[in-house]
Tab-separated table of C-alpha atoms in Angstrom:
chain	number	residue	atom	x	y	z
H	1	UNK	CA	0.000	0.000	0.000
H	2	UNK	CA	2.790	2.410	0.893
H	3	UNK	CA	4.546	1.680	-2.383
H	4	UNK	CA	1.278	2.273	-4.261
H	5	UNK	CA	0.620	5.606	-2.518
H	6	UNK	CA	4.179	6.684	-3.210
H	7	UNK	CA	3.756	5.868	-6.888
H	8	UNK	CA	0.512	7.876	-7.031
H	9	UNK	CA	2.243	10.824	-5.380
H	10	UNK	CA	5.095	10.712	-7.913
H	11	UNK	CA	2.620	10.534	-10.787
H	12	UNK	CA	0.751	13.556	-9.388
H	13	UNK	CA	4.003	15.510	-9.129
H	14	UNK	CA	4.874	14.573	-12.722
H	15	UNK	CA	1.516	15.876	-13.916
H	16	UNK	CA	2.283	19.236	-12.283
H	17	UNK	CA	5.547	19.571	-14.250
H	18	UNK	CA	5.453	22.948	-16.019
H	19	UNK	CA	8.656	22.186	-17.945
H	20	UNK	CA	7.900	19.075	-20.016
H	21	UNK	CA	10.780	17.476	-21.888
H	22	UNK	CA	10.633	17.921	-25.657
H	23	UNK	CA	11.671	14.847	-27.674
H	24	UNK	CA	14.885	15.248	-29.640
H	25	UNK	CA	13.026	14.468	-32.885
H	26	UNK	CA	11.031	17.698	-32.376
H	27	UNK	CA	14.125	19.893	-32.070
H	28	UNK	CA	15.476	21.128	-35.395
H	29	UNK	CA	18.459	23.481	-35.776
H	30	UNK	CA	18.377	26.048	-38.555
H	31	UNK	CA	20.526	28.878	-39.859
H	32	UNK	CA	17.819	31.463	-39.212
H	33	UNK	CA	17.365	30.214	-35.657
H	34	UNK	CA	21.101	30.426	-35.008
H	35	UNK	CA	21.230	33.975	-36.371
H	36	UNK	CA	18.316	35.080	-34.209
H	37	UNK	CA	19.944	33.408	-31.182
H	38	UNK	CA	23.210	35.319	-31.746
H	39	UNK	CA	21.300	38.594	-32.028
H	40	UNK	CA	19.321	37.790	-28.873
H	41	UNK	CA	22.473	36.924	-26.877
H	42	UNK	CA	24.157	40.142	-28.042
H	43	UNK	CA	21.174	42.275	-27.001
H	44	UNK	CA	20.994	40.480	-23.652
H	45	UNK	CA	24.689	41.141	-23.002
H	46	UNK	CA	24.361	44.853	-23.827
H	47	UNK	CA	21.222	45.327	-21.717
H	48	UNK	CA	22.782	43.414	-18.824
H	49	UNK	CA	25.816	45.726	-18.863
H	50	UNK	CA	23.576	48.807	-18.970
H	51	UNK	CA	21.416	47.446	-16.160
H	52	UNK	CA	24.503	46.820	-14.026
H	53	UNK	CA	25.581	50.439	-14.585
H	54	UNK	CA	22.132	51.584	-13.434
H	55	UNK	CA	22.446	49.316	-10.387
H	56	UNK	CA	25.796	50.879	-9.459
H	57	UNK	CA	24.430	54.426	-9.785
H	58	UNK	CA	22.711	56.281	-6.948
H	59	UNK	CA	20.186	59.111	-6.818
H	60	UNK	CA	19.157	61.767	-4.332
H	61	UNK	CA	15.751	61.618	-2.655
H	62	UNK	CA	14.222	64.877	-1.379
H	63	UNK	CA	11.757	64.950	1.519
H	64	UNK	CA	10.134	68.038	3.037
H	65	UNK	CA	8.887	68.657	6.557
H	66	UNK	CA	8.293	71.538	8.935
H	67	UNK	CA	11.385	72.741	10.790
H	68	UNK	CA	10.549	72.600	14.502
H	69	UNK	CA	13.965	73.694	15.768
H	70	UNK	CA	13.758	77.348	16.777
H	71	UNK	CA	16.126	77.418	19.741
H	72	UNK	CA	19.425	76.469	18.134
H	73	UNK	CA	21.907	78.967	16.765
H	74	UNK	CA	22.582	79.515	13.065
H	75	UNK	CA	26.192	79.588	11.922
H	76	UNK	CA	27.202	82.011	9.133
H	77	UNK	CA	30.506	81.293	7.357
H	78	UNK	CA	31.969	84.409	5.745
H	79	UNK	CA	34.942	85.139	3.477
H	80	UNK	CA	34.533	88.542	1.798
H	81	UNK	CA	37.174	90.958	0.501
H	82	UNK	CA	36.272	94.679	0.359
H	83	UNK	CA	38.351	97.199	-1.580
H	84	UNK	CA	38.827	99.437	1.486
H	85	UNK	CA	41.350	99.437	4.294
H	86	UNK	CA	40.386	97.501	7.404
H	87	UNK	CA	40.307	100.560	9.671
H	88	UNK	CA	37.587	102.103	7.497
H	89	UNK	CA	35.025	99.248	7.466
H	90	UNK	CA	33.038	97.321	10.035
H	91	UNK	CA	30.822	94.210	9.868
H	92	UNK	CA	28.087	92.986	12.185
H	93	UNK	CA	24.671	91.296	12.263
H	94	UNK	CA	21.370	92.728	13.467
H	95	UNK	CA	18.346	90.397	13.612
H	96	UNK	CA	14.622	91.084	13.958
H	97	UNK	CA	14.848	90.803	17.739
H	98	UNK	CA	17.215	93.801	17.693
H	99	UNK	CA	20.004	91.512	18.831
H	100	UNK	CA	23.389	92.677	17.599
H	101	UNK	CA	26.248	90.259	16.934
H	102	UNK	CA	29.525	92.118	16.521
H	103	UNK	CA	32.227	90.940	14.118
H	104	UNK	CA	34.652	90.661	17.028
H	105	UNK	CA	32.833	87.481	18.085
H	106	UNK	CA	34.331	85.414	15.270
H	107	UNK	CA	35.482	87.451	12.259
H	108	UNK	CA	39.061	88.333	11.356
H	109	UNK	CA	40.088	91.503	9.483
H	110	UNK	CA	43.113	90.816	7.270
H	111	UNK	CA	44.778	93.506	5.091
H	112	UNK	CA	45.255	92.140	1.546
H	113	UNK	CA	45.701	93.221	-2.064
H	114	UNK	CA	42.370	93.363	-3.886
H	115	UNK	CA	43.692	92.444	-7.343
H	116	UNK	CA	44.000	88.714	-7.957
H	117	UNK	CA	46.989	86.904	-9.366
H	118	UNK	CA	46.635	84.988	-12.677
H	119	UNK	CA	46.172	81.685	-10.833
H	120	UNK	CA	43.534	83.149	-8.521
H	121	UNK	CA	41.777	84.837	-11.445
H	122	UNK	CA	41.623	81.483	-13.256
H	123	UNK	CA	40.121	79.883	-10.147
H	124	UNK	CA	37.459	82.604	-9.941
H	125	UNK	CA	36.639	82.286	-13.666
H	126	UNK	CA	36.194	78.524	-13.265
H	127	UNK	CA	33.962	78.993	-10.216
H	128	UNK	CA	31.767	81.493	-12.068
H	129	UNK	CA	31.461	79.034	-14.968
H	130	UNK	CA	30.272	76.340	-12.553
H	131	UNK	CA	27.749	78.782	-11.065
H	132	UNK	CA	26.326	79.502	-14.522
H	133	UNK	CA	25.971	75.781	-15.255
H	134	UNK	CA	24.264	75.212	-11.893
H	135	UNK	CA	21.682	77.877	-12.702
H	136	UNK	CA	20.932	76.225	-16.068
H	137	UNK	CA	21.049	72.576	-14.969
H	138	UNK	CA	19.735	72.109	-11.424
H	139	UNK	CA	20.390	68.345	-11.502
H	140	UNK	CA	24.126	69.066	-11.178
H	141	UNK	CA	23.478	69.903	-7.524
H	142	UNK	CA	22.948	66.173	-6.891
H	143	UNK	CA	26.419	65.479	-8.281
H	144	UNK	CA	27.896	68.078	-5.928
H	145	UNK	CA	26.081	66.539	-2.955
H	146	UNK	CA	27.398	63.063	-3.772
H	147	UNK	CA	30.961	64.302	-4.339
H	148	UNK	CA	31.158	66.336	-1.110
H	149	UNK	CA	34.377	65.777	0.856
H	150	UNK	CA	35.853	64.090	-2.250
H	151	UNK	CA	36.168	67.076	-4.584
H	152	UNK	CA	38.854	69.732	-4.483
H	153	UNK	CA	38.604	72.588	-2.041
H	154	UNK	CA	36.530	75.549	-3.213
H	155	UNK	CA	38.565	78.073	-1.201
H	156	UNK	CA	40.528	80.785	-2.981
H	157	UNK	CA	44.110	79.561	-3.494
H	158	UNK	CA	46.846	81.618	-1.785
H	159	UNK	CA	48.844	84.139	-3.753
H	160	UNK	CA	51.744	82.571	-5.609
H	161	UNK	CA	53.728	85.828	-5.837
H	162	UNK	CA	55.335	87.979	-3.151
H	163	UNK	CA	53.740	91.277	-4.094
H	164	UNK	CA	55.430	94.404	-2.779
H	165	UNK	CA	52.254	96.378	-3.333
H	166	UNK	CA	50.847	97.736	-0.050
H	167	UNK	CA	47.481	96.260	1.044
H	168	UNK	CA	44.572	98.248	-0.339
H	169	UNK	CA	41.716	95.953	0.718
H	170	UNK	CA	40.374	94.111	3.740
H	171	UNK	CA	39.541	90.434	3.841
H	172	UNK	CA	36.824	89.694	6.422
H	173	UNK	CA	36.628	85.976	7.119
H	174	UNK	CA	35.479	83.635	9.883
H	175	UNK	CA	32.079	82.667	11.252
H	176	UNK	CA	29.301	84.058	13.445
H	177	UNK	CA	26.551	82.393	15.478
H	178	UNK	CA	23.209	84.194	15.271
H	179	UNK	CA	19.628	83.544	16.333
H	180	UNK	CA	17.539	81.413	13.993
H	181	UNK	CA	15.417	84.370	12.874
H	182	UNK	CA	15.590	86.795	9.974
H	183	UNK	CA	18.491	89.210	10.161
H	184	UNK	CA	20.819	91.531	8.295
H	185	UNK	CA	24.558	91.003	7.936
H	186	UNK	CA	26.181	94.147	6.604
H	187	UNK	CA	29.565	95.699	5.939
H	188	UNK	CA	29.657	99.487	5.923
H	189	UNK	CA	31.887	102.420	6.750
H	190	UNK	CA	33.187	102.644	10.333
H	191	UNK	CA	33.288	100.208	13.201
H	192	UNK	CA	30.012	99.200	14.801
H	193	UNK	CA	29.163	100.445	18.297
H	194	UNK	CA	26.242	99.404	20.564
H	195	UNK	CA	23.296	101.785	20.757
H	196	UNK	CA	20.149	101.710	22.941
H	197	UNK	CA	17.925	101.957	19.845
H	198	UNK	CA	19.896	99.512	17.732
H	199	UNK	CA	23.419	100.112	16.617
H	200	UNK	CA	25.544	102.672	14.792
H	201	UNK	CA	28.808	102.926	12.848
H	202	UNK	CA	31.562	105.500	13.360
H	203	UNK	CA	31.641	106.843	9.803
H	204	UNK	CA	32.092	110.545	10.470
H	205	UNK	CA	35.897	110.381	10.383
H	206	UNK	CA	36.045	108.686	6.952
H	207	UNK	CA	35.918	110.913	3.864
H	208	UNK	CA	33.498	110.036	1.055
H	209	UNK	CA	36.340	109.968	-1.462
H	210	UNK	CA	37.756	106.872	0.221
H	211	UNK	CA	34.456	104.950	-0.080
H	212	UNK	CA	34.859	101.945	-2.359
H	213	UNK	CA	32.586	98.978	-1.780
H	214	UNK	CA	33.840	96.922	-4.653
H	215	UNK	CA	33.957	93.454	-3.176
H	216	UNK	CA	34.535	89.792	-3.874
H	217	UNK	CA	32.640	86.999	-2.098
H	218	UNK	CA	34.958	84.001	-1.950
H	219	UNK	CA	32.616	82.070	0.316
H	220	UNK	CA	29.289	82.539	2.060
H	221	UNK	CA	27.338	79.670	3.609
H	222	UNK	CA	25.003	78.878	6.475
H	223	UNK	CA	25.256	75.965	8.880
H	224	UNK	CA	27.947	73.330	9.031
H	225	UNK	CA	30.898	74.009	6.740
H	226	UNK	CA	31.133	71.190	4.171
H	227	UNK	CA	34.162	71.140	1.829
H	228	UNK	CA	33.277	70.627	-1.812
H	229	UNK	CA	29.827	72.252	-1.633
H	230	UNK	CA	29.466	75.269	-3.955
H	231	UNK	CA	27.099	77.967	-2.687
H	232	UNK	CA	25.224	80.478	-4.886
H	233	UNK	CA	27.398	83.495	-4.009
H	234	UNK	CA	30.811	81.812	-4.110
H	235	UNK	CA	33.041	83.550	-6.652
H	236	UNK	CA	30.855	86.671	-6.946
H	237	UNK	CA	32.697	89.913	-7.723
H	238	UNK	CA	31.122	93.395	-7.847
H	239	UNK	CA	32.913	96.588	-8.907
H	240	UNK	CA	31.429	99.854	-7.600
H	241	UNK	CA	30.849	102.571	-10.190
H	242	UNK	CA	30.384	105.287	-7.555
H	243	UNK	CA	31.701	106.044	-4.083
H	244	UNK	CA	28.228	106.065	-2.525
H	245	UNK	CA	26.952	102.713	-3.735
H	246	UNK	CA	24.797	100.131	-1.975
H	247	UNK	CA	24.906	96.405	-2.748
H	248	UNK	CA	21.985	94.336	-1.458
H	249	UNK	CA	21.572	90.546	-1.339
H	250	UNK	CA	18.179	89.120	-0.348
H	251	UNK	CA	18.728	85.545	0.839
H	252	UNK	CA	16.235	82.793	1.694
H	253	UNK	CA	17.842	80.074	3.821
H	254	UNK	CA	16.441	76.520	3.814
H	255	UNK	CA	17.600	74.094	6.577
H	256	UNK	CA	18.924	70.919	4.961
H	257	UNK	CA	19.893	67.519	6.329
H	258	UNK	CA	22.281	65.692	4.020
H	259	UNK	CA	22.704	61.912	4.235
H	260	UNK	CA	24.992	60.296	1.648
H	261	UNK	CA	27.218	57.209	1.668
H	262	UNK	CA	30.164	59.524	2.427
H	263	UNK	CA	28.857	62.107	4.871
H	264	UNK	CA	26.004	62.907	7.222
H	265	UNK	CA	25.641	66.600	7.990
H	266	UNK	CA	23.154	69.336	8.843
H	267	UNK	CA	23.679	72.333	6.611
H	268	UNK	CA	21.607	75.004	4.860
H	269	UNK	CA	20.888	75.785	1.234
H	270	UNK	CA	19.895	79.250	0.114
H	271	UNK	CA	18.675	81.231	-2.872
H	272	UNK	CA	19.603	84.856	-3.476
H	273	UNK	CA	18.360	87.945	-5.314
H	274	UNK	CA	20.784	90.803	-5.980
H	275	UNK	CA	20.285	94.539	-6.262
H	276	UNK	CA	22.627	97.514	-6.409
H	277	UNK	CA	22.059	101.257	-6.602
H	278	UNK	CA	23.854	104.565	-6.081
H	279	UNK	CA	22.940	106.563	-2.962
H	280	UNK	CA	21.844	110.043	-3.999
H	281	UNK	CA	19.669	111.874	-1.488
H	282	UNK	CA	18.992	114.736	-3.896
H	283	UNK	CA	17.512	112.303	-6.438
H	284	UNK	CA	15.452	110.460	-3.825
H	285	UNK	CA	17.714	107.398	-3.538
H	286	UNK	CA	18.190	107.165	0.216
H	287	UNK	CA	20.155	104.654	2.243
H	288	UNK	CA	23.627	103.872	3.495
H	289	UNK	CA	26.591	102.906	1.339
H	290	UNK	CA	27.799	99.388	1.968
H	291	UNK	CA	27.145	95.688	1.468
H	292	UNK	CA	23.896	94.368	2.968
H	293	UNK	CA	22.889	90.695	3.128
H	294	UNK	CA	19.330	90.343	4.384
H	295	UNK	CA	18.528	86.712	5.139
H	296	UNK	CA	15.299	84.980	6.114
H	297	UNK	CA	14.884	81.430	7.469
H	298	UNK	CA	12.412	79.137	5.719
H	299	UNK	CA	9.946	77.222	7.894
H	300	UNK	CA	10.451	74.085	5.764
H	301	UNK	CA	13.336	71.661	6.175
H	302	UNK	CA	14.677	69.492	3.357
H	303	UNK	CA	16.112	66.021	3.937
H	304	UNK	CA	18.366	64.866	1.092
H	305	UNK	CA	19.132	61.129	1.139
H	306	UNK	CA	21.301	59.187	-1.294
H	307	UNK	CA	19.534	55.978	-2.318
H	308	UNK	CA	20.632	52.832	-4.132
H	309	UNK	CA	18.730	50.157	-6.052
H	310	UNK	CA	18.195	47.000	-3.900
H	311	UNK	CA	19.950	43.843	-5.080
H	312	UNK	CA	16.688	41.870	-5.312
H	313	UNK	CA	15.242	44.527	-7.608
H	314	UNK	CA	18.335	44.266	-9.797
H	315	UNK	CA	17.840	40.480	-10.068
H	316	UNK	CA	14.148	40.883	-10.950
H	317	UNK	CA	14.945	43.406	-13.673
H	318	UNK	CA	17.707	41.135	-14.982
H	319	UNK	CA	15.346	38.148	-15.189
H	320	UNK	CA	12.798	40.336	-16.936
H	321	UNK	CA	15.386	41.341	-19.537
H	322	UNK	CA	16.453	37.746	-20.266
H	323	UNK	CA	12.914	36.323	-20.367
H	324	UNK	CA	11.544	39.227	-22.368
H	325	UNK	CA	14.240	39.029	-25.035
H	326	UNK	CA	13.820	35.244	-25.377
H	327	UNK	CA	10.051	35.571	-25.752
H	328	UNK	CA	10.208	38.541	-28.134
H	329	UNK	CA	12.856	37.032	-30.411
H	330	UNK	CA	10.969	33.711	-30.456
H	331	UNK	CA	7.759	35.437	-31.512
H	332	UNK	CA	9.533	37.492	-34.186
H	333	UNK	CA	11.354	34.435	-35.481
H	334	UNK	CA	8.079	32.469	-35.717
H	335	UNK	CA	6.339	35.318	-37.558
H	336	UNK	CA	9.261	35.599	-39.962
H	337	UNK	CA	9.254	31.887	-40.750
H	338	UNK	CA	5.491	31.946	-41.273
H	339	UNK	CA	5.780	34.803	-43.776
H	340	UNK	CA	8.647	33.098	-45.616
H	341	UNK	CA	6.708	29.812	-45.832
H	342	UNK	CA	3.661	31.614	-47.256
H	343	UNK	CA	5.753	33.350	-49.926
H	344	UNK	CA	7.633	30.146	-50.832
H	345	UNK	CA	4.410	28.073	-51.058
H	346	UNK	CA	2.864	30.665	-53.382
H	347	UNK	CA	5.871	30.477	-55.704
H	348	UNK	CA	5.748	26.639	-55.667
H	349	UNK	CA	2.063	26.599	-56.576
H	350	UNK	CA	2.717	28.942	-59.481
H	351	UNK	CA	5.509	26.730	-60.852
H	352	UNK	CA	3.236	23.574	-60.978
H	353	UNK	CA	0.368	25.155	-62.962
H	354	UNK	CA	-0.419	23.339	-66.291
H	355	UNK	CA	0.159	25.139	-69.613
H	356	UNK	CA	-2.740	25.310	-72.069
H	357	UNK	CA	-2.485	23.164	-75.288
H	358	UNK	CA	-3.745	24.473	-78.630
H	359	UNK	CA	-5.990	21.911	-80.391
H	360	UNK	CA	-6.353	21.672	-84.198
H	361	UNK	CA	-9.958	22.908	-84.127
H	362	UNK	CA	-8.934	26.112	-82.309
H	363	UNK	CA	-10.014	25.061	-78.797
H	364	UNK	CA	-7.708	25.135	-75.851
H	365	UNK	CA	-7.268	22.109	-73.613
H	366	UNK	CA	-6.613	23.163	-70.006
H	367	UNK	CA	-7.169	19.754	-68.498
H	368	UNK	CA	-4.436	17.403	-67.425
H	369	UNK	CA	-4.282	14.104	-69.368
H	370	UNK	CA	-5.824	11.101	-67.674
H	371	UNK	CA	-3.485	8.411	-66.453
H	372	UNK	CA	-4.195	5.104	-68.260
H	373	UNK	CA	-2.898	1.673	-67.788
H	374	UNK	CA	-0.786	1.952	-70.980
H	375	UNK	CA	0.891	5.094	-69.721
H	376	UNK	CA	1.662	3.445	-66.446
H	377	UNK	CA	3.332	0.611	-68.281
């Protein structure tokens, strides 16, 4: 009984076989089939290589949420060169809460030469070219995110010559910690002093003829300093056409969390709108000469995550490629053979048609002669 039940079980399993064996007499090799097989294998190899390249690649995923962190401090990284001597200019931050952050808290004033050397000028030209490409092709920002900490430094290279020219400019660089509210970072004439109603600058002792707010922004960023990240104002250079000129930058800062396979950091992205005008009180253009960067903090936070295709998904796509090509080429090969057989059969039928015979009385005999016993002998 056990042997009989086992035999029935094996027979049931055999009936469920979805891959029946084809007898060898049914398998026929042909030249057309071999050609189609070579084409199919070639296409499979190419698509497999392309699919593997897609599997190796990564992409950036963007998620948005409300920023609930209002108590932490915001770091501003600054590296700006102004075409005035350091004793004539002052920098500080004033936010909406009337809180003043003086430049002495983290900025350094360094006397330098405003004109760049050929190597530095080439660096700035390259950085401006990258900025133009980033404005045209926003997808390049993903490449910059993935190559952070691996790319070359974006800082201005040091001077390669020992210039004997006396310093005619002031490089203001360092960082400041400010409240996470809208504020105004500005560089203007005179050092900043505290004031009960805000703040003021000692500009009375500086003559208007010495005003020159031509400037170069080598670096400006918010949040954690990440090497390799290019910010919108890096490499910007403005030349003043008048002594009393105001340069304004309206900045919207977006908190950003960056998670890649190389780094994990909390930084900030920002967009900027520029404006410049000459101060002329007689013509109705009021204001203060200087460089003003008015920033506002967005209430949204962006999380940028680098993602990779799972290995199981790669295998599924690979199986789909192989099975799909086999099925498609098989169908095309069958259709091709069917068409060829139809054409060949039509030609064969035409070659076996009987030719009409002209009889003596003028009639035409289209009938085939009957087979008689004498003809068979």
